[in-house]
mmCIF file of N, CA and C in Angstrom:
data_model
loop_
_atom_site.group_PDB
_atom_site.id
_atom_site.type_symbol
_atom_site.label_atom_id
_atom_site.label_comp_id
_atom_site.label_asym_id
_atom_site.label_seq_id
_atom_site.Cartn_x
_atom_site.Cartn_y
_atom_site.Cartn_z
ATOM 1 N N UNK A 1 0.865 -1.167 0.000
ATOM 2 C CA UNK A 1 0.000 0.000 0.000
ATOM 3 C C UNK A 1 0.909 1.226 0.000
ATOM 4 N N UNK A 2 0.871 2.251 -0.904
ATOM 5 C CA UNK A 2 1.629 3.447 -0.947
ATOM 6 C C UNK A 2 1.281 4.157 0.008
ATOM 7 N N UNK A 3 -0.044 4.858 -0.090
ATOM 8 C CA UNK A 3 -0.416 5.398 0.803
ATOM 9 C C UNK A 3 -0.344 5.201 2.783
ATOM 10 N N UNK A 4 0.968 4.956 2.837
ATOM 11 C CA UNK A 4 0.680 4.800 4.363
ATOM 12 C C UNK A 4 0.026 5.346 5.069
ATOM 13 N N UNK A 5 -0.161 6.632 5.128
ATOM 14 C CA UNK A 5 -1.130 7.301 6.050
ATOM 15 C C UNK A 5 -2.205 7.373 5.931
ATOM 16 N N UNK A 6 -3.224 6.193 5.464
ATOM 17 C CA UNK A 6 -4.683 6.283 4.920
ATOM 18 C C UNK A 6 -5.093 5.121 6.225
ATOM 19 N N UNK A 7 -4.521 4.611 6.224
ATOM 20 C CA UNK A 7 -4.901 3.800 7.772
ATOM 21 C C UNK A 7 -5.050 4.414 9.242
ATOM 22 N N UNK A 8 -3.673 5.651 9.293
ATOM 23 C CA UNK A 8 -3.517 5.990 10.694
ATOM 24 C C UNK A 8 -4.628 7.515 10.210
ATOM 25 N N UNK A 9 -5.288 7.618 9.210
ATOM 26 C CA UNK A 9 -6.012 9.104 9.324
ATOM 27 C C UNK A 9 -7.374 8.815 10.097
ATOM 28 N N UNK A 10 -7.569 7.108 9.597
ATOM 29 C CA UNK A 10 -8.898 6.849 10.138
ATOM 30 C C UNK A 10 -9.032 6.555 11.666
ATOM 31 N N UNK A 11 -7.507 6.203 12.585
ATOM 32 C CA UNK A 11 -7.561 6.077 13.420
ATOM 33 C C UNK A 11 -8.329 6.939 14.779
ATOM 34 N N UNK A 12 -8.221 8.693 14.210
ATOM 35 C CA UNK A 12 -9.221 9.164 15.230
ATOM 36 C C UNK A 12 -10.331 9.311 15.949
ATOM 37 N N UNK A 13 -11.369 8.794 14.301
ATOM 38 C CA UNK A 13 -12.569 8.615 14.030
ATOM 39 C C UNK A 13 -12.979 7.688 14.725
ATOM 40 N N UNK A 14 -12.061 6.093 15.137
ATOM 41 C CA UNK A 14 -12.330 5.147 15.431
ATOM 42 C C UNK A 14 -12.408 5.379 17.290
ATOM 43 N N UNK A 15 -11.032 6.510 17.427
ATOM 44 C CA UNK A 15 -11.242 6.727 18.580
ATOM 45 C C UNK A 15 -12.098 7.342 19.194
ATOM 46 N N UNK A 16 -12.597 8.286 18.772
ATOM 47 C CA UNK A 16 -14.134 8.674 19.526
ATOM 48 C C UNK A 16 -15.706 7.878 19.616
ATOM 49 N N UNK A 17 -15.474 7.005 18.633
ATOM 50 C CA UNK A 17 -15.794 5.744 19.172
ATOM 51 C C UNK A 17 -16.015 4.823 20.858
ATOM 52 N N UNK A 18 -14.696 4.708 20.594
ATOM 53 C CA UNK A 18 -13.837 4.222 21.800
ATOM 54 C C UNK A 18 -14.589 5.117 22.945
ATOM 55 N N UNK A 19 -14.730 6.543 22.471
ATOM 56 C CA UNK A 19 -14.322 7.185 24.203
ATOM 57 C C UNK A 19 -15.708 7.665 24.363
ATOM 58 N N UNK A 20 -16.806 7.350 23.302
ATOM 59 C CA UNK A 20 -18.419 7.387 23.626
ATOM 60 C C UNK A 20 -18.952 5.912 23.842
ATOM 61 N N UNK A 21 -18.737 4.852 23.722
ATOM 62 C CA UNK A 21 -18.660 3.582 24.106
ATOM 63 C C UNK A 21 -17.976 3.128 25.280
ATOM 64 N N UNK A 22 -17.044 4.062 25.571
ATOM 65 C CA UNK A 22 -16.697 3.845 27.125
ATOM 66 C C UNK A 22 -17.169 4.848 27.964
ATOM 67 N N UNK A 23 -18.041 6.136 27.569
ATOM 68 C CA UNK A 23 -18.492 6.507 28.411
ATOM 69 C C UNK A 23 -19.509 5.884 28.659
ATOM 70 N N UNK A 24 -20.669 4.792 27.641
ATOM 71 C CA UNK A 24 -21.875 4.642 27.524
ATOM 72 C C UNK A 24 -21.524 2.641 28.752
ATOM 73 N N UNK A 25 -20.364 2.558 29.044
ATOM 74 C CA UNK A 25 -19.545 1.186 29.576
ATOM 75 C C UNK A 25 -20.175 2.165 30.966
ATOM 76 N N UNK A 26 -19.094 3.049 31.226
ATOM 77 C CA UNK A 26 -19.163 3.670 32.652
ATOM 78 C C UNK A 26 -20.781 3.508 32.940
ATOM 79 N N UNK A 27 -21.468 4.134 32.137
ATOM 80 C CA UNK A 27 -23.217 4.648 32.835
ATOM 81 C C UNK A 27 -23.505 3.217 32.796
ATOM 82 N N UNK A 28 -23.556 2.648 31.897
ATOM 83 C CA UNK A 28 -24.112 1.352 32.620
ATOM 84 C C UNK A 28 -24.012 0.733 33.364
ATOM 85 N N UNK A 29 -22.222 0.300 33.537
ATOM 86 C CA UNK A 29 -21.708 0.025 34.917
ATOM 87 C C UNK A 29 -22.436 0.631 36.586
ATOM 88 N N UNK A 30 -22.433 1.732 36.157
ATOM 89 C CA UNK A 30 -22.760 2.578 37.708
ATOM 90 C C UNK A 30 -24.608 2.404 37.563
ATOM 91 N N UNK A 31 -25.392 1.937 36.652
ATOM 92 C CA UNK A 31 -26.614 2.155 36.838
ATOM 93 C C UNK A 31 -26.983 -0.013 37.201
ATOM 94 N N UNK A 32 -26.074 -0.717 36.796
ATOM 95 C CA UNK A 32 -26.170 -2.109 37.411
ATOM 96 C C UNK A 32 -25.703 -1.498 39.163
ATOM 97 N N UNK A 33 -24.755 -1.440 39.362
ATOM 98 C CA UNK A 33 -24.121 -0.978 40.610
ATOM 99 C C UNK A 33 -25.508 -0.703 41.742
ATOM 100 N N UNK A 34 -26.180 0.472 41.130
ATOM 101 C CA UNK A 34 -26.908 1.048 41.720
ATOM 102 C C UNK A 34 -28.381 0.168 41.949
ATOM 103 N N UNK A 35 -28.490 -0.673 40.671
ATOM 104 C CA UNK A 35 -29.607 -2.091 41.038
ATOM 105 C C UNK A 35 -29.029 -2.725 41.675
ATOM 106 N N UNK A 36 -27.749 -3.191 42.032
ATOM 107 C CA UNK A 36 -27.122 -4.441 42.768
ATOM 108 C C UNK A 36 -27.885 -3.400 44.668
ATOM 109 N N UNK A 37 -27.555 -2.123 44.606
ATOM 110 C CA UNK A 37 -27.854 -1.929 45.822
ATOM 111 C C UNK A 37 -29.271 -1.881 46.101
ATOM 112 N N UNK A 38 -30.411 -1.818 45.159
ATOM 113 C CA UNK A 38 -31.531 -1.799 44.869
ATOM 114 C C UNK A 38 -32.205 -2.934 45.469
ATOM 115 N N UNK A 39 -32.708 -3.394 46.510
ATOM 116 C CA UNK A 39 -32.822 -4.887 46.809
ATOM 117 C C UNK A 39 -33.954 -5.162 45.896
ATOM 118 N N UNK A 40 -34.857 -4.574 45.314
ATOM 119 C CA UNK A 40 -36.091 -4.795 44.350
ATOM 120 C C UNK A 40 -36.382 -5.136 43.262
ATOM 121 N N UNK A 41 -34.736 -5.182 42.520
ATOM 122 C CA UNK A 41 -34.663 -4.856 41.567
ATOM 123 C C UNK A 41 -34.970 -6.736 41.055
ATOM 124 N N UNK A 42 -35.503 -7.018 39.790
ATOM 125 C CA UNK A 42 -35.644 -8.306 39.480
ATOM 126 C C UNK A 42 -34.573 -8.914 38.801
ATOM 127 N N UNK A 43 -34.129 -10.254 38.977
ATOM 128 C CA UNK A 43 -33.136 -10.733 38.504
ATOM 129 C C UNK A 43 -33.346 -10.594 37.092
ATOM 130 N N UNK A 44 -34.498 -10.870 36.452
ATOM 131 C CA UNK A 44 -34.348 -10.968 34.940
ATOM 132 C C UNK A 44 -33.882 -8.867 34.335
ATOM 133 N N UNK A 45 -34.455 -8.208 34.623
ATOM 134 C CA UNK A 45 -33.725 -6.946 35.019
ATOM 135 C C UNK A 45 -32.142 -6.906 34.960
ATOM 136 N N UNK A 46 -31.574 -7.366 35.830
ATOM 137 C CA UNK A 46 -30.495 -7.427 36.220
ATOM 138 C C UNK A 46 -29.399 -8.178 34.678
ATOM 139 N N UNK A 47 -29.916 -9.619 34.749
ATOM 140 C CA UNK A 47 -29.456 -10.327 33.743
ATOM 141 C C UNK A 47 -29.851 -9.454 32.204
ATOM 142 N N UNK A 48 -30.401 -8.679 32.254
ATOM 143 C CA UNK A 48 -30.386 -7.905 30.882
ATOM 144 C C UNK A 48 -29.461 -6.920 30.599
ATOM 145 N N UNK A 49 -29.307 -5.798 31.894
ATOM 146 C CA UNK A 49 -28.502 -5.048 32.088
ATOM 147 C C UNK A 49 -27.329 -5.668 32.203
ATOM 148 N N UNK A 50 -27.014 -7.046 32.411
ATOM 149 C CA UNK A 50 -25.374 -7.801 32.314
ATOM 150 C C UNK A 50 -25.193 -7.898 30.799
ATOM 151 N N UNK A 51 -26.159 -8.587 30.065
ATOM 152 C CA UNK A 51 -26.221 -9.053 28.773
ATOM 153 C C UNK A 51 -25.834 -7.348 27.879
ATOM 154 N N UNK A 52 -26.542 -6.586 28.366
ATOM 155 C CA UNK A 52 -25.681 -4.946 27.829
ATOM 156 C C UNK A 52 -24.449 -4.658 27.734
ATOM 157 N N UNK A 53 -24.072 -4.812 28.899
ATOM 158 C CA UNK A 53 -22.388 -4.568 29.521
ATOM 159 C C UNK A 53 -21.802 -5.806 28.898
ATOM 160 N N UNK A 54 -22.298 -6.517 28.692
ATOM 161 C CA UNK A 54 -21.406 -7.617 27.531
ATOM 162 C C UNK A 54 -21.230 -7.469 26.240
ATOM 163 N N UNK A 55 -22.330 -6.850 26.032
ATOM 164 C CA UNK A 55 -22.336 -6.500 24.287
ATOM 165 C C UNK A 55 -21.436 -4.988 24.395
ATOM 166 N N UNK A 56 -21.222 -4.231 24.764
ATOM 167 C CA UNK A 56 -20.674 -3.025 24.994
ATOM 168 C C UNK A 56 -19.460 -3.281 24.901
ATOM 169 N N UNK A 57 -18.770 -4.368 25.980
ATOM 170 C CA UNK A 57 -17.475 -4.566 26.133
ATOM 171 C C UNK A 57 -17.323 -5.361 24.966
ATOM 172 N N UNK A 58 -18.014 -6.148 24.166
ATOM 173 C CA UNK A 58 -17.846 -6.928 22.815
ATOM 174 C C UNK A 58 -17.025 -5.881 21.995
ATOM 175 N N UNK A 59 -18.168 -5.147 21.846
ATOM 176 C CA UNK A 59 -18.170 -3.780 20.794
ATOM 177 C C UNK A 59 -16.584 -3.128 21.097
ATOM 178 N N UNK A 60 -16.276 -2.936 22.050
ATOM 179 C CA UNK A 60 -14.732 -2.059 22.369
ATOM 180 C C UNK A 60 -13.695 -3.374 22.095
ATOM 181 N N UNK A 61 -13.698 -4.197 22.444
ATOM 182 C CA UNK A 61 -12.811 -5.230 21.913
ATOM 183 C C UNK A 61 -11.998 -4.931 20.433
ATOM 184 N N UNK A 62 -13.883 -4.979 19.684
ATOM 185 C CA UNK A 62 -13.686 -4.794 18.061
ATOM 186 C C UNK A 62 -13.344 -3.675 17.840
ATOM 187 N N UNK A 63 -13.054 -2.609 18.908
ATOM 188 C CA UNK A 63 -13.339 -1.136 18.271
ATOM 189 C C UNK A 63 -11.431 -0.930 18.557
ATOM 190 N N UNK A 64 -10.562 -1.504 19.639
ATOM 191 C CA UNK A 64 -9.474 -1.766 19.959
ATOM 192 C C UNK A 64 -8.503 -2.739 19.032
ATOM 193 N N UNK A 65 -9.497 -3.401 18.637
ATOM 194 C CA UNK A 65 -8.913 -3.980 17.292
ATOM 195 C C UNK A 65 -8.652 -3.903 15.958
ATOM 196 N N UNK A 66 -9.494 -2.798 16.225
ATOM 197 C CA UNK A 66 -9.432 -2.210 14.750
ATOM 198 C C UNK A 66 -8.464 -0.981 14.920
ATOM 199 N N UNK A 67 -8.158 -0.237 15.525
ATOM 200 C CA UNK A 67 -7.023 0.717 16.193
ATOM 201 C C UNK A 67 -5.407 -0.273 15.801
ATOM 202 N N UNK A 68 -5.502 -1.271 16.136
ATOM 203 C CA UNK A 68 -4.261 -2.243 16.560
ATOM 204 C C UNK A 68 -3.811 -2.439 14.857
ATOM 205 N N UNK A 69 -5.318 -3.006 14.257
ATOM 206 C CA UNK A 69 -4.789 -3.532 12.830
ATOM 207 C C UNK A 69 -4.247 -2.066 11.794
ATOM 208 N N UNK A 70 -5.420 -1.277 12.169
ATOM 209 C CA UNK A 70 -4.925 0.449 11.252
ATOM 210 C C UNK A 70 -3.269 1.051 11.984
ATOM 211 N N UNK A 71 -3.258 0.479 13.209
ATOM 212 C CA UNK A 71 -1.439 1.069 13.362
ATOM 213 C C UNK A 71 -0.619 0.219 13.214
ATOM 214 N N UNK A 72 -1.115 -1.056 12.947
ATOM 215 C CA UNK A 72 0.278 -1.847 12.480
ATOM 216 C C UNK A 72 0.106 -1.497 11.271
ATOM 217 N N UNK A 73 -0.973 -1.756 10.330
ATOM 218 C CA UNK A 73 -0.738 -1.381 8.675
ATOM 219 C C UNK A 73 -0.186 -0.563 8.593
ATOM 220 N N UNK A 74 -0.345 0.900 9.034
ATOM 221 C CA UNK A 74 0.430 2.104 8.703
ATOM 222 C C UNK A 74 1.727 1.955 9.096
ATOM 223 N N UNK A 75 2.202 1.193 9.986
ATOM 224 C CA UNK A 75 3.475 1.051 10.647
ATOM 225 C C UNK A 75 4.182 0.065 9.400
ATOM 226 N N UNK A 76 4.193 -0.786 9.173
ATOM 227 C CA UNK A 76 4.397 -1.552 8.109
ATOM 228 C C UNK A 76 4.240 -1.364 6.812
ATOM 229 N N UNK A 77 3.521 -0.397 6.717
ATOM 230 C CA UNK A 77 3.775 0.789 5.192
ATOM 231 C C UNK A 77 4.479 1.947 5.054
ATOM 232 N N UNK A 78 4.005 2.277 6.446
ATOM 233 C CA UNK A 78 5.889 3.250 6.404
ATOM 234 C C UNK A 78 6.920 2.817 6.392
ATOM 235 N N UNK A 79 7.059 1.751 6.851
ATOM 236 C CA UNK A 79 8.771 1.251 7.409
ATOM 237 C C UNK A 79 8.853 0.837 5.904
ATOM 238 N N UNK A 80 8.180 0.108 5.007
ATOM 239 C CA UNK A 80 8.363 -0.521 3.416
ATOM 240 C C UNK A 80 8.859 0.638 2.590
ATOM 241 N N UNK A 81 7.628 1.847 2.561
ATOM 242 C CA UNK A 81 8.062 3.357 2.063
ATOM 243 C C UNK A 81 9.052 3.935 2.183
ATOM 244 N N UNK A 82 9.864 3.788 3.644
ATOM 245 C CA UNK A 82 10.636 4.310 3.567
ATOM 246 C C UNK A 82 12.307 3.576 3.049
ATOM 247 N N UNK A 83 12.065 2.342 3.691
ATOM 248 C CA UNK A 83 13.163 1.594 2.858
ATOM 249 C C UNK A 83 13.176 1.291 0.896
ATOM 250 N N UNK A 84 12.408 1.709 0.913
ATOM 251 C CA UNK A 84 11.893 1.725 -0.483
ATOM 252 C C UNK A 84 11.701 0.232 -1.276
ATOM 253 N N UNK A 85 11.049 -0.580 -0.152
ATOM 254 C CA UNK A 85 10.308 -1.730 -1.005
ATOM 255 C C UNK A 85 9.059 -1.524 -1.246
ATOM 256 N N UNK A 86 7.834 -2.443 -1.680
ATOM 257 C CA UNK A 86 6.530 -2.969 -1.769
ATOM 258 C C UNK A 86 6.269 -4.197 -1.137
ATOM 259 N N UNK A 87 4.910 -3.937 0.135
ATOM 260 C CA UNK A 87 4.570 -4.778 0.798
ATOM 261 C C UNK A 87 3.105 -4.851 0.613
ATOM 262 N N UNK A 88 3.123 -5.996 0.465
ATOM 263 C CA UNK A 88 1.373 -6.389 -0.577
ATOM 264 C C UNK A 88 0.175 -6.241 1.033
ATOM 265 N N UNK A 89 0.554 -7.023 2.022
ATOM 266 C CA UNK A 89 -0.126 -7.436 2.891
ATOM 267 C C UNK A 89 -0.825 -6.814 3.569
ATOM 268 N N UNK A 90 -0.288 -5.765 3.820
ATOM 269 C CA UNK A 90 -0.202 -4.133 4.626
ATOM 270 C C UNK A 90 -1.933 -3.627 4.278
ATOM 271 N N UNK A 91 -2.092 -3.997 3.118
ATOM 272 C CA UNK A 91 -3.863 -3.675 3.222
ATOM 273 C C UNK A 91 -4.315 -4.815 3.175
ATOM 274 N N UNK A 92 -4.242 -5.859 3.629
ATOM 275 C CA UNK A 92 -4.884 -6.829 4.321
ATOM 276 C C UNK A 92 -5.529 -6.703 5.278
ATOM 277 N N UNK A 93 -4.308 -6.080 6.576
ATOM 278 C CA UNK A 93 -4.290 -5.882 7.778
ATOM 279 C C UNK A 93 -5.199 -4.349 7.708
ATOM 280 N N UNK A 94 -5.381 -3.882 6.640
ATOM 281 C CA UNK A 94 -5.954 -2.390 7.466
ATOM 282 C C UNK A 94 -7.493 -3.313 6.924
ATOM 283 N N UNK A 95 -7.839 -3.823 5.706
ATOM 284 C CA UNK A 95 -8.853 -4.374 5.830
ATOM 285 C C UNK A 95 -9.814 -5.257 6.682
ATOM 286 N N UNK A 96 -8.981 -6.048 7.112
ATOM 287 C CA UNK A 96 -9.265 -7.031 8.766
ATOM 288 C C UNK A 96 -9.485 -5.880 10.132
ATOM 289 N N UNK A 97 -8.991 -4.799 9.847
ATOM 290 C CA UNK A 97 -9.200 -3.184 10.562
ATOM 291 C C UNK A 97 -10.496 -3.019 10.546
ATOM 292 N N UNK A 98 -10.981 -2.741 8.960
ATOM 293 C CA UNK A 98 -12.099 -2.010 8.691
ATOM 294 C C UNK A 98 -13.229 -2.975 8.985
ATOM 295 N N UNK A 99 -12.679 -4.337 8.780
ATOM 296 C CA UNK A 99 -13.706 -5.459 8.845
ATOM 297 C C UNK A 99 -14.227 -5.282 10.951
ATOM 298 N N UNK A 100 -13.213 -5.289 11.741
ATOM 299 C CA UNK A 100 -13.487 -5.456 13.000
ATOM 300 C C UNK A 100 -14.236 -4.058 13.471
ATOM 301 N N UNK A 101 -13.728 -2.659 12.457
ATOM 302 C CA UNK A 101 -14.804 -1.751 13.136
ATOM 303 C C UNK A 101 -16.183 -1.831 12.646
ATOM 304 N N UNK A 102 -16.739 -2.802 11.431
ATOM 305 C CA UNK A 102 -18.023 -2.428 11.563
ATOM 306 C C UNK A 102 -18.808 -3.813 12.168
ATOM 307 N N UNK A 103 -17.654 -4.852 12.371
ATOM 308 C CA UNK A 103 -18.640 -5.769 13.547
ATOM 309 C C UNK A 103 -18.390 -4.776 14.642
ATOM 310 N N UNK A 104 -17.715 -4.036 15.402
ATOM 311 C CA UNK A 104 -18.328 -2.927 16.233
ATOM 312 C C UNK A 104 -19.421 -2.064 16.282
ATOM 313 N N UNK A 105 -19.582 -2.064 15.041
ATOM 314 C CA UNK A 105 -20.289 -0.610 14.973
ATOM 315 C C UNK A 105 -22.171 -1.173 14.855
ATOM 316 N N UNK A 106 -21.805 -2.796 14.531
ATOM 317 C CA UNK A 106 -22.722 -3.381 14.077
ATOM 318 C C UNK A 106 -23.355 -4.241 15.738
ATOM 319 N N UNK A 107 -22.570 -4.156 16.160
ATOM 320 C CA UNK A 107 -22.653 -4.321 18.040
ATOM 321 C C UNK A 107 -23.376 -3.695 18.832
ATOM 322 N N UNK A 108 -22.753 -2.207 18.519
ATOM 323 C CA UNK A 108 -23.478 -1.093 19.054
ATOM 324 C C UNK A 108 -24.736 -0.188 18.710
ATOM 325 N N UNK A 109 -24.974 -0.872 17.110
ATOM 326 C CA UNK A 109 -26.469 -0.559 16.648
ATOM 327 C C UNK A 109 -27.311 -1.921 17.764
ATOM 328 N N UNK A 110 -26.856 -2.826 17.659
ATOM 329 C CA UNK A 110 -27.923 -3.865 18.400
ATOM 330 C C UNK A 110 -27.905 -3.354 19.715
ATOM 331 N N UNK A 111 -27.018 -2.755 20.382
ATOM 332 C CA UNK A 111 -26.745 -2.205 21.632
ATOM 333 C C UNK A 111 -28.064 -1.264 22.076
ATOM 334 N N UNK A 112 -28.266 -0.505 20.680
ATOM 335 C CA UNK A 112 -29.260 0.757 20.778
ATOM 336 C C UNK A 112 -30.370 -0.023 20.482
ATOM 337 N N UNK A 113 -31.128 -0.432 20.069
ATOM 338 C CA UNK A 113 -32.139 -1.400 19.820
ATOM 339 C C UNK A 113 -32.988 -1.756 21.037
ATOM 340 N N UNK A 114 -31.764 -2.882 21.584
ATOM 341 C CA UNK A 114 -31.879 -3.502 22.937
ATOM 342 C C UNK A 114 -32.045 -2.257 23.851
ATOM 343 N N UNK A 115 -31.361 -1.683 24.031
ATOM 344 C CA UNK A 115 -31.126 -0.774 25.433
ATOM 345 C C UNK A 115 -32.968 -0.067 24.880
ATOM 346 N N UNK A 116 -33.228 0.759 23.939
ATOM 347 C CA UNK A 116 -34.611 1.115 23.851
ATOM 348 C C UNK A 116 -35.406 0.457 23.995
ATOM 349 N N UNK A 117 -35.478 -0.839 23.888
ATOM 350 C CA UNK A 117 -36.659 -1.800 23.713
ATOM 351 C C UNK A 117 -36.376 -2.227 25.398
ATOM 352 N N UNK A 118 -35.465 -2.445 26.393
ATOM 353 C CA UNK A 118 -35.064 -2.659 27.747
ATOM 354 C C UNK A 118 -35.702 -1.153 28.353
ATOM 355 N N UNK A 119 -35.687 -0.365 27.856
ATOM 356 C CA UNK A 119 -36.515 1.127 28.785
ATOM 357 C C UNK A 119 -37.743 0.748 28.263
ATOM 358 N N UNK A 120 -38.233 0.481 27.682
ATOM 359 C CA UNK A 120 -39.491 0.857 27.413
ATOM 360 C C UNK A 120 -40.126 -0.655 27.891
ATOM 361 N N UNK A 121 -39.347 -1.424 28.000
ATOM 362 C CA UNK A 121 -40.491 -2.364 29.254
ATOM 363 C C UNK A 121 -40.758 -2.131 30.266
ATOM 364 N N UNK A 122 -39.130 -1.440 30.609
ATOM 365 C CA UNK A 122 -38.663 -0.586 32.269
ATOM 366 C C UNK A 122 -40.029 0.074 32.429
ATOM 367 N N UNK A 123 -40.646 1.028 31.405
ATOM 368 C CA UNK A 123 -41.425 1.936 31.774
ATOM 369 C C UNK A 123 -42.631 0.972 31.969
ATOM 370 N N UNK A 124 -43.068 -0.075 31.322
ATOM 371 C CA UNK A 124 -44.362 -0.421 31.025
ATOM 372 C C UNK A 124 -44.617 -1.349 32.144
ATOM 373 N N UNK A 125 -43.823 -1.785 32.475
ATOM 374 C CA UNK A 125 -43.203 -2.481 34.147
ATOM 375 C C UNK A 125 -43.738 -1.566 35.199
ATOM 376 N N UNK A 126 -43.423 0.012 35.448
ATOM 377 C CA UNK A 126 -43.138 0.833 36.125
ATOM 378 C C UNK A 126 -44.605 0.891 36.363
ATOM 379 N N UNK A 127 -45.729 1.200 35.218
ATOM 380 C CA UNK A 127 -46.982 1.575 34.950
ATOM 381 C C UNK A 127 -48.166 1.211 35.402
#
């Protein structure tokens, strides 16, 4: 791949990702927390809000992995660029990149789904 820096440009994008998926980790975390102190709260409740925080932490896995594959590609297309060979593979690895951010991204749409369709029983529960 010539272009080395077409991997590490996308890397920021991926990171704000990262750092709204870990804020959306934190609130959930602290809102199980706050049912664990809840003595009322129903286990099936509970086990949903786990099944969240699993898919969340899924989602950052893929979203960390795709960070890992876009800086080794770029790393391995610079170092080729600059010694002045051609390395075929190098967009492999940013592709197996692009492939792991949209099983992320494809995580965190089911994430939103679930979590709306989980309030709105919350509410109908509540009622």
């Amino acid at each position: 791949m010539e272009n080395w820096y077409v991997p590490v440009t996308i890397i920021p994008g991926i990171g704000l990702l990262i750092l709204s998926t870990s804020n959306l980790l934190v609130a959930l975390s602290d809102e199980i927390k706050n049912l664990i102190l809840d003595k009322t709260t129903t286990t099936v409740l509970m086990a949903r809000k786990l099944k969240q925080l699993r898919l969340l932490n899924n989602a950052m896995v893929f979203l960390y992995l795709t960070v890992a594959c876009l800086v080794i590609s770029g790393l391995i297309s610079g170092l080729a660029q600059s010694a002045g060979t051609h390395v075929d593979f190098s967009i492999y690895i940013t592709i197996a990149g692009i492939a792991c951010a949209l099983i992320g991204l494809m995580l965190l749409i089911l994430y939103s789904y679930k979590a709306v369709k989980l309030r709105q029983d919350q509410f109908h529960n509540n009622c």
